[in-house]
Amino acid sequence: MYLLENNVDQSKVLRTTTPNESVLNVTKSYLPNKKKYQAYIDRIFDSHSLTNRGPLSQELEQRLAEYLGVKHLLLVSNGTMALHVAYRLLGLRGEVITSPFSFAATSSSLVWEKLKPIYTDICSKSFNLNPRNIVSSITERTSAIVPVHVFGNACAVDDISQIAKEHGLKVIYDAAHAFNVRGPSKSLFEYGDISTLSLHATKMFHTVEGGALVFNDADLYEQAKALINFGIDSTGTIAPLGINAKMSEFHAAMGLCVLDDIDIITEQRKKLVTQYRINFGGRLQLQLRNSDFTDNYAYLPVVFPNVVIRQAVELALGAESINPRRYFSPSLNEVYAPYQSMPNSQSLSERVLCLPLYPGLSKRDVLRVTNIIHRTLDRF
Ligand SMILES: *Cc1c(COP(=O)(O)O)cnc(C)c1O
């Protein structure tokens, strides 16, 4: 729309692209105060530093590390690239055990890196990998485990650490959903060798496009800094392996603005999730949260008793311009390993819907959604 603005009648563009007020999508990207963003853009124009780990990226890295309570955090261009970089840094090969219940990027990144995703089934209550299933999937070709803290629900991290230690495996957590989830003594991001984050516009904290890696090991962090800059380190030495995965200053500027508001964003999400739970009154299955870790209220998945009811609910909501999303469907084994069957993940994928949840949604909106769901359930 912006590219076309010289050729197109702007009023028409606006009329056709401004969403109807009553449309409720699963999410709505958070936008901070425009003047504040403008002030950062002015700084970029003054400094003429547009990218290459400029002052704003470094400021965002520092502020994020401090906010999240982690030591080594590196910003990258997106969450998928964070996964690619993590696999390369840790030298993965052969088979990697991962969750079938995730966004495509968790597995597509493995396949792109010529690694073989080995799925093990999830727990149908937590939606996360079941540690017992992980153990039975380990072979002599296994090099790592890539669990997902799905919808921000912390995995069984202590069990996974134990398994990894016993079998000499690396652990990379796809923590794309787990922004600011904390355990009793530390950030969830400090478990495993590396945690990767997505800072995409649809995530609760975002930089439009963006991602991050969190390391426990300082050396790995230094290597990663060079790896994402074509393999060129601070002395100018070029390593044989490198890629361009840098974040630009314009993206970092958005992150700095959104980070100022993150506590308000979280608080609003919490209120809405609480409202949903009250309105449902225990009538629907919700995700069983790992109570050792905090909730970040990033998503609101609900599980229906069967496919027919899920379809009916989707239809009823759609008729009122309410657009939940089937996160995640299909179960990834159906795409990347069709010979494998994952009953829990496949069953969940057929029955789950993520409902609208974002700052700016009102309690009345939540009531609208839950009333339609109740009315639909009454028919069965
Ligand atoms: C969003 C997401 C990604 C990919 O992140 P991008 O920043 O969009 O590349 C990876 N894994 C999961 C689980 C995600 O939800």
CSV table of C-alpha atoms in Angstrom, one decimal, residues 71 189 303:
chain,number,residue,atom,x,y,z
A,71,LYS,CA,23.6,-13.2,30.3
A,189,PHE,CA,15.8,-19.4,28.4
A,303,VAL,CA,-9.5,-28.0,22.8
